[in-house]
Tab-separated table of C-alpha atoms in Angstrom:
chain	number	residue	atom	x	y	z
A	23	MET	CA	0.000	0.000	0.000
A	24	SER	CA	1.401	3.390	-0.985
A	25	ALA	CA	1.784	6.228	1.473
A	26	LYS	CA	-1.248	8.009	0.129
A	27	GLU	CA	-3.590	5.032	0.476
A	28	GLN	CA	-5.709	4.331	3.489
A	29	THR	CA	-8.080	1.524	4.344
A	30	GLY	CA	-11.730	2.169	5.095
A	31	LYS	CA	-14.462	-0.503	5.269
A	32	GLY	CA	-12.212	-2.940	3.451
A	33	VAL	CA	-11.685	-0.570	0.498
A	34	LYS	CA	-8.379	1.107	-0.237
A	35	SER	CA	-8.847	4.830	-0.729
A	36	PHE	CA	-6.973	8.111	-0.427
A	37	ILE	CA	-7.676	11.812	-0.255
A	38	ILE	CA	-7.468	13.979	-3.367
A	39	ALA	CA	-8.262	17.574	-4.279
A	40	ASN	CA	-11.507	18.070	-6.191
A	41	PRO	CA	-10.598	18.864	-9.847
A	42	LEU	CA	-13.844	20.787	-10.271
A	43	TYR	CA	-12.108	23.649	-8.457
A	44	ASP	CA	-10.267	26.065	-10.755
A	45	THR	CA	-7.041	25.917	-8.772
A	46	VAL	CA	-6.926	22.131	-9.065
A	47	PHE	CA	-8.034	21.774	-12.676
A	48	LYS	CA	-5.526	24.388	-13.823
A	49	ARG	CA	-2.722	22.504	-12.042
A	50	LEU	CA	-3.730	19.265	-13.756
A	51	MET	CA	-3.944	20.707	-17.241
A	52	GLU	CA	-0.570	22.417	-16.951
A	53	ASN	CA	0.918	18.914	-17.021
A	54	ARG	CA	1.287	18.125	-20.733
A	55	ARG	CA	0.925	14.378	-20.296
A	56	ILE	CA	-2.242	14.733	-18.217
A	57	ALA	CA	-3.660	17.278	-20.648
A	58	ARG	CA	-3.012	14.939	-23.591
A	59	PHE	CA	-4.662	12.014	-21.764
A	60	PHE	CA	-7.652	14.180	-20.774
A	61	LEU	CA	-8.223	15.570	-24.267
A	62	SER	CA	-7.595	12.354	-26.211
A	63	THR	CA	-9.935	10.451	-23.880
A	64	ILE	CA	-12.778	12.944	-24.292
A	65	LEU	CA	-12.287	13.412	-28.034
A	66	GLU	CA	-11.678	9.686	-28.605
A	67	GLN	CA	-8.867	10.611	-30.973
A	68	GLN	CA	-5.124	10.094	-30.837
A	69	ILE	CA	-3.298	13.363	-30.176
A	70	THR	CA	0.163	13.306	-31.723
A	71	ASP	CA	1.143	16.868	-30.770
A	72	LEU	CA	-0.201	19.315	-28.207
A	73	THR	CA	0.523	22.986	-27.532
A	74	VAL	CA	-0.847	24.858	-24.515
A	75	LEU	CA	-1.917	28.377	-25.491
A	76	PRO	CA	-1.950	31.332	-23.055
A	77	GLN	CA	-4.563	30.567	-20.426
A	78	GLU	CA	-7.127	32.844	-18.887
A	79	PHE	CA	-7.587	32.219	-15.193
A	80	THR	CA	-10.444	34.567	-14.334
A	81	TYR	CA	-10.920	33.590	-10.699
A	82	LYS	CA	-10.726	36.557	-8.335
A	83	TYR	CA	-11.797	36.858	-4.738
A	84	LYS	CA	-12.664	39.967	-2.751
A	85	SER	CA	-12.697	39.640	1.009
A	86	ASN	CA	-15.550	42.137	1.219
A	87	ALA	CA	-17.585	40.304	-1.412
A	88	GLU	CA	-20.437	39.656	1.004
A	89	ARG	CA	-20.921	43.431	1.339
A	90	GLU	CA	-20.510	44.044	-2.388
A	91	SER	CA	-22.393	41.117	-3.843
A	92	GLU	CA	-23.112	42.867	-7.132
A	93	LYS	CA	-19.384	43.446	-7.691
A	94	LEU	CA	-18.367	39.860	-7.024
A	95	PRO	CA	-16.660	38.568	-10.203
A	96	TYR	CA	-17.959	35.233	-11.410
A	97	SER	CA	-15.446	32.454	-11.919
A	98	ILE	CA	-15.072	30.555	-15.150
A	99	LEU	CA	-11.810	28.843	-16.088
A	100	ARG	CA	-10.956	28.771	-19.782
A	101	MET	CA	-8.002	26.951	-21.299
A	102	ASP	CA	-6.960	26.610	-24.924
A	103	PHE	CA	-4.859	24.065	-26.767
A	104	THR	CA	-3.809	23.501	-30.343
A	105	ALA	CA	-3.503	19.831	-31.154
A	106	THR	CA	-2.614	17.593	-34.023
A	107	VAL	CA	-5.030	14.678	-34.084
A	108	GLN	CA	-4.952	11.549	-36.164
A	109	THR	CA	-8.252	10.996	-37.975
A	110	GLU	CA	-9.865	7.621	-38.693
A	111	ASP	CA	-8.382	7.557	-42.191
A	112	GLY	CA	-4.876	8.097	-40.768
A	113	ALA	CA	-4.594	11.747	-41.798
A	114	GLN	CA	-3.204	14.451	-39.485
A	115	LYS	CA	-5.428	17.420	-38.649
A	116	ARG	CA	-4.718	20.447	-36.489
A	117	ILE	CA	-7.549	21.752	-34.326
A	118	LEU	CA	-8.090	24.362	-31.644
A	119	ILE	CA	-9.466	22.848	-28.430
A	120	GLU	CA	-11.231	25.123	-25.967
A	121	VAL	CA	-11.968	23.849	-22.447
A	122	GLN	CA	-14.371	25.862	-20.317
A	123	LYS	CA	-15.346	24.988	-16.767
A	124	SER	CA	-18.138	26.658	-14.842
A	125	TRP	CA	-20.248	26.007	-11.766
A	126	ASP	CA	-23.270	27.602	-13.410
A	127	ARG	CA	-25.240	25.799	-16.134
A	128	ASP	CA	-26.932	29.084	-17.075
A	129	ASP	CA	-23.718	30.886	-18.031
A	130	VAL	CA	-24.450	30.437	-21.735
A	131	MET	CA	-23.701	34.018	-22.811
A	132	ARG	CA	-20.161	33.857	-21.398
A	133	PHE	CA	-19.587	30.599	-23.268
A	134	ARG	CA	-20.893	32.071	-26.528
A	135	LYS	CA	-18.897	35.282	-26.196
A	136	TYR	CA	-15.671	33.407	-25.601
A	137	LEU	CA	-16.417	31.001	-28.432
A	138	GLY	CA	-16.831	33.978	-30.772
A	139	GLU	CA	-13.409	35.231	-29.720
A	140	GLN	CA	-11.936	31.816	-30.443
A	141	TYR	CA	-13.141	31.885	-34.033
A	142	ALA	CA	-10.796	34.825	-34.585
A	143	LYS	CA	-7.713	32.951	-33.338
A	144	ARG	CA	-5.084	31.649	-35.711
A	145	ASP	CA	-2.605	28.818	-35.475
A	146	ALA	CA	0.608	30.188	-34.004
A	147	ALA	CA	2.481	27.065	-35.132
A	148	ASP	CA	1.795	28.017	-38.748
A	149	GLY	CA	2.900	31.614	-38.341
A	150	GLY	CA	-0.588	32.885	-37.707
A	151	GLY	CA	-1.748	32.181	-41.239
A	152	ALA	CA	-4.171	29.270	-40.805
A	153	MET	CA	-7.639	29.288	-39.314
A	154	LEU	CA	-8.306	26.179	-37.220
A	155	PRO	CA	-11.471	24.127	-36.679
A	156	ILE	CA	-12.677	24.465	-33.082
A	157	THR	CA	-13.692	21.723	-30.656
A	158	THR	CA	-15.212	22.742	-27.312
A	159	ILE	CA	-15.315	20.882	-24.008
A	160	TYR	CA	-17.584	22.198	-21.242
A	161	ILE	CA	-17.313	20.957	-17.649
A	162	LEU	CA	-20.355	21.944	-15.595
A	163	GLY	CA	-20.637	21.992	-11.836
A	164	THR	CA	-24.429	21.874	-11.980
A	165	ASN	CA	-26.723	19.540	-13.890
A	166	LEU	CA	-28.783	20.025	-17.021
A	167	ALA	CA	-32.300	18.916	-16.086
A	168	GLU	CA	-33.011	17.449	-19.514
A	169	ILE	CA	-29.831	15.333	-19.861
A	170	GLU	CA	-28.982	12.517	-17.451
A	171	SER	CA	-25.751	11.311	-19.042
A	172	PRO	CA	-22.564	12.537	-17.319
A	173	CYS	CA	-20.656	12.904	-20.596
A	174	VAL	CA	-22.308	13.901	-23.878
A	175	LYS	CA	-20.934	14.476	-27.356
A	176	VAL	CA	-22.823	17.010	-29.468
A	177	GLY	CA	-21.670	15.971	-32.922
A	178	ARG	CA	-22.395	17.129	-36.434
A	179	THR	CA	-22.839	15.427	-39.764
A	180	TYR	CA	-23.348	16.595	-43.333
A	181	THR	CA	-26.762	15.601	-44.697
A	182	ASP	CA	-28.006	15.863	-48.276
A	183	MET	CA	-31.456	17.356	-47.705
A	184	ARG	CA	-32.778	16.056	-51.028
A	185	ASN	CA	-32.533	12.433	-49.997
A	186	MET	CA	-31.469	12.762	-46.309
A	187	GLU	CA	-28.329	10.707	-46.941
A	188	THR	CA	-25.139	11.339	-44.949
A	189	ILE	CA	-22.330	13.041	-46.871
A	190	HIS	CA	-18.964	11.610	-45.834
A	191	ALA	CA	-16.784	14.201	-47.581
A	192	LYS	CA	-15.569	17.172	-45.523
A	193	SER	CA	-15.522	20.831	-46.524
A	194	LYS	CA	-12.930	23.198	-45.060
A	195	PHE	CA	-15.499	26.004	-45.236
A	196	MET	CA	-18.036	24.028	-43.187
A	197	GLU	CA	-15.446	22.696	-40.763
A	198	LEU	CA	-14.325	26.221	-39.856
A	199	LEU	CA	-17.867	27.480	-39.267
A	200	THR	CA	-19.215	24.590	-37.202
A	201	HIS	CA	-17.789	22.581	-34.328
A	202	ASP	CA	-18.189	19.492	-32.167
A	203	SER	CA	-18.894	19.962	-28.468
A	204	TYR	CA	-18.513	17.758	-25.403
A	205	VAL	CA	-20.353	18.385	-22.123
A	206	ILE	CA	-19.340	16.816	-18.804
A	207	GLN	CA	-21.823	17.067	-15.934
A	208	ALA	CA	-19.863	16.459	-12.743
A	209	GLY	CA	-23.025	16.054	-10.690
A	210	ARG	CA	-24.204	13.192	-12.923
A	211	ILE	CA	-21.079	11.094	-12.354
A	212	THR	CA	-21.746	8.245	-9.923
A	213	ASP	CA	-19.652	5.483	-8.389
A	214	MET	CA	-19.565	3.864	-11.785
A	215	ARG	CA	-17.609	1.105	-13.442
A	216	TYR	CA	-13.853	1.552	-13.734
A	217	THR	CA	-13.121	-0.093	-17.074
A	218	THR	CA	-12.527	2.302	-19.977
A	219	ASN	CA	-10.261	5.353	-20.049
A	220	LEU	CA	-13.397	7.515	-20.011
A	221	ASP	CA	-14.668	5.738	-16.883
A	222	LYS	CA	-11.337	6.327	-15.171
A	223	LEU	CA	-11.093	9.970	-16.182
A	224	LEU	CA	-14.650	10.789	-15.096
A	225	SER	CA	-14.090	9.083	-11.736
A	226	ILE	CA	-11.889	11.929	-10.486
A	227	PHE	CA	-14.734	14.423	-11.140
A	228	GLU	CA	-17.290	12.432	-9.161
A	229	GLN	CA	-18.883	14.803	-6.653
A	230	ALA	CA	-19.195	12.412	-3.726
A	231	TYR	CA	-17.277	11.202	-0.683
A	232	PHE	CA	-16.316	14.685	0.470
A	233	VAL	CA	-14.350	14.938	3.712
A	234	ARG	CA	-13.900	17.612	6.405
A	235	ASN	CA	-17.533	18.328	7.188
A	236	ASP	CA	-18.718	17.723	3.628
A	237	SER	CA	-16.167	20.118	2.180
A	238	GLY	CA	-16.385	20.270	-1.580
A	239	ALA	CA	-12.683	20.914	-2.079
A	240	VAL	CA	-11.291	17.638	-0.721
A	241	LYS	CA	-12.693	14.193	-1.407
A	242	GLU	CA	-11.999	10.534	-0.843
A	243	TYR	CA	-11.035	8.636	-3.978
A	244	ARG	CA	-12.209	5.033	-3.884
A	245	HIS	CA	-10.659	3.565	-7.005
A	246	HIS	CA	-7.226	2.020	-7.374
A	247	PRO	CA	-5.297	3.639	-10.267
A	248	ASP	CA	-4.326	0.775	-12.555
A	249	ASP	CA	-2.357	2.612	-15.242
A	250	GLU	CA	0.371	5.250	-15.422
A	251	ASN	CA	-1.939	8.082	-16.512
A	252	MET	CA	-4.370	7.673	-13.612
A	253	GLU	CA	-1.488	7.151	-11.192
A	254	LEU	CA	-0.015	10.484	-12.318
A	255	ILE	CA	-3.358	12.317	-12.089
A	256	THR	CA	-4.211	11.051	-8.622
A	257	SER	CA	-0.668	11.730	-7.411
A	258	VAL	CA	-0.965	15.386	-8.440
A	259	LEU	CA	-4.385	15.614	-6.762
A	260	TYR	CA	-3.046	14.008	-3.603
A	261	GLU	CA	0.001	16.290	-3.493
A	262	MET	CA	-2.242	19.364	-3.696
A	263	VAL	CA	-3.970	18.234	-0.499
A	264	ALA	CA	-0.702	17.344	1.228
A	265	ASP	CA	1.106	20.592	0.344
A	266	PRO	CA	0.219	23.318	2.911
A	267	LYS	CA	0.503	26.149	0.350
A	268	GLU	CA	-1.639	24.369	-2.215
A	269	ARG	CA	-4.120	23.415	0.508
A	270	LYS	CA	-4.369	27.078	1.531
A	271	ARG	CA	-5.107	28.146	-2.064
A	272	LEU	CA	-7.727	25.437	-2.258
A	273	GLU	CA	-9.344	26.559	0.986
A	274	ASP	CA	-9.384	30.176	-0.230
A	275	GLU	CA	-11.239	29.148	-3.364
A	276	GLU	CA	-13.577	26.997	-1.308
A	277	GLU	CA	-14.435	30.031	0.844
A	278	ALA	CA	-15.011	32.117	-2.266
A	279	MET	CA	-17.335	29.445	-3.632
A	280	ARG	CA	-19.254	29.537	-0.352
A	281	ILE	CA	-19.728	33.278	-0.793
A	282	LEU	CA	-20.701	32.805	-4.440
A	283	ASP	CA	-23.334	30.349	-3.292
A	284	ILE	CA	-24.700	32.866	-0.797
A	285	VAL	CA	-24.767	35.933	-3.032
A	286	TYR	CA	-25.273	34.377	-6.466
A	287	PHE	CA	-26.377	30.755	-6.730
A	288	SER	CA	-28.879	31.083	-3.877
A	289	LYS	CA	-30.525	33.923	-5.800
A	290	ILE	CA	-30.758	31.712	-8.870
A	291	ARG	CA	-32.322	28.916	-6.821
A	292	ASP	CA	-34.789	31.352	-5.243
A	293	ARG	CA	-35.657	32.776	-8.659
A	294	GLU	CA	-36.157	29.298	-10.120
A	295	SER	CA	-38.331	28.380	-7.139
A	296	ILE	CA	-40.488	31.500	-7.625
A	297	ILE	CA	-40.733	30.859	-11.367
A	298	GLY	CA	-41.673	27.244	-10.677
A	299	LYS	CA	-44.418	28.286	-8.255
A	300	LYS	CA	-45.739	30.873	-10.718
A	301	GLU	CA	-45.774	28.293	-13.498
A	302	MET	CA	-47.657	25.921	-11.213
A	303	ILE	CA	-50.229	28.621	-10.384
A	304	ILE	CA	-50.621	29.480	-14.070
A	305	GLU	CA	-51.038	25.797	-14.897
A	306	GLU	CA	-53.686	25.404	-12.182
A	307	GLN	CA	-55.474	28.528	-13.395
A	308	ALA	CA	-55.374	27.258	-16.974
A	309	LYS	CA	-56.755	23.931	-15.802
A	310	ALA	CA	-59.517	25.719	-13.866
A	311	LEU	CA	-60.343	27.858	-16.915
A	312	GLY	CA	-60.380	24.740	-19.061
A	313	GLU	CA	-62.828	23.075	-16.695
A	314	LYS	CA	-64.922	26.282	-16.619
A	315	ASP	CA	-64.952	26.367	-20.431
A	316	LYS	CA	-66.045	22.739	-20.444
A	317	ILE	CA	-68.905	23.517	-18.037
A	318	LEU	CA	-69.981	26.506	-20.129
A	319	GLU	CA	-69.830	24.361	-23.254
A	320	GLU	CA	-72.000	21.699	-21.596
A	321	GLN	CA	-74.442	24.374	-20.406
A	322	ALA	CA	-74.586	25.850	-23.904
A	323	GLY	CA	-75.379	22.367	-25.244
A	324	GLN	CA	-78.121	21.907	-22.679
A	325	ILE	CA	-79.629	25.294	-23.561
A	326	ALA	CA	-79.521	24.460	-27.272
A	327	GLU	CA	-81.227	21.116	-26.592
A	328	LEU	CA	-83.877	22.856	-24.489
A	329	LYS	CA	-84.520	25.372	-27.287
A	330	ARG	CA	-84.866	22.516	-29.765
A	331	LEU	CA	-87.425	20.777	-27.551
A	332	LEU	CA	-89.379	24.003	-27.083
A	333	GLN	CA	-89.426	24.657	-30.813
A	334	GLY	CA	-90.685	21.110	-31.351
A	335	LYS	CA	-93.586	21.623	-28.966
A	336	GLN	CA	-94.512	24.923	-30.665
A	337	VAL	CA	-94.724	23.097	-34.032
A	338	GLU	CA	-97.078	20.515	-32.551
């Protein structure tokens, strides 16, 4: 048993930092080998070359944020990579990979704004002369109500609309104006199987088994890394918990997330609750009106029948 492992209820486990936190995820993705494993696993493509572009780490924390809730900056970590991937036919293709991570599922406008900026980027490896196709990966801290899968690929195909047949040829024009997307919902990841590379990668994002009074920053990892990539990832996550300086940074972000929950996410939950109640009232009112309309319709039918009977008697 390694130094980082501990035994609990007959299962070997150890403590790791939660990679859903910006501080932790940024540390992971700065490791080229981990980044290549992460991206190739999600994209299901072999990455033969990877370049980390300048990163934007937007997380900021104000100690007086509780008194200035409207000025509290919202955190979203964005990281960019240019990669050479090997396609199914053996060809080499360079793409721009954008990874965005957010706690808020409703932060669509920030995603779209940043994506628009990415379309203007050029490939530095080619002297800035080539536009690259974009692939996006979104890691969400909250769940999408309509989608239960923890990892979803939003793909694209070319379809001939005359006969609805799939077109297998690729157009550079179309490739540059459309993109594939991948969405990971951390809250949907459960204590799942540990078989494929995707299973193993998702396991570190599982939002369960928190320690220290249900802290979200530190968690117990209950799988045994069985390959070099997962051993490296979990070692980095363990070291971040063991290192006092890294632990302090993690705790600072955890405190900031607590404040964000108080001044921002709680407002969203309250608003959604109010909207839900209003929708329920409207639905009940519509149902009542529908029943009233049905009664009026029945009464109108009865009156019409009565008039018909009276007219019949007058004829007699």
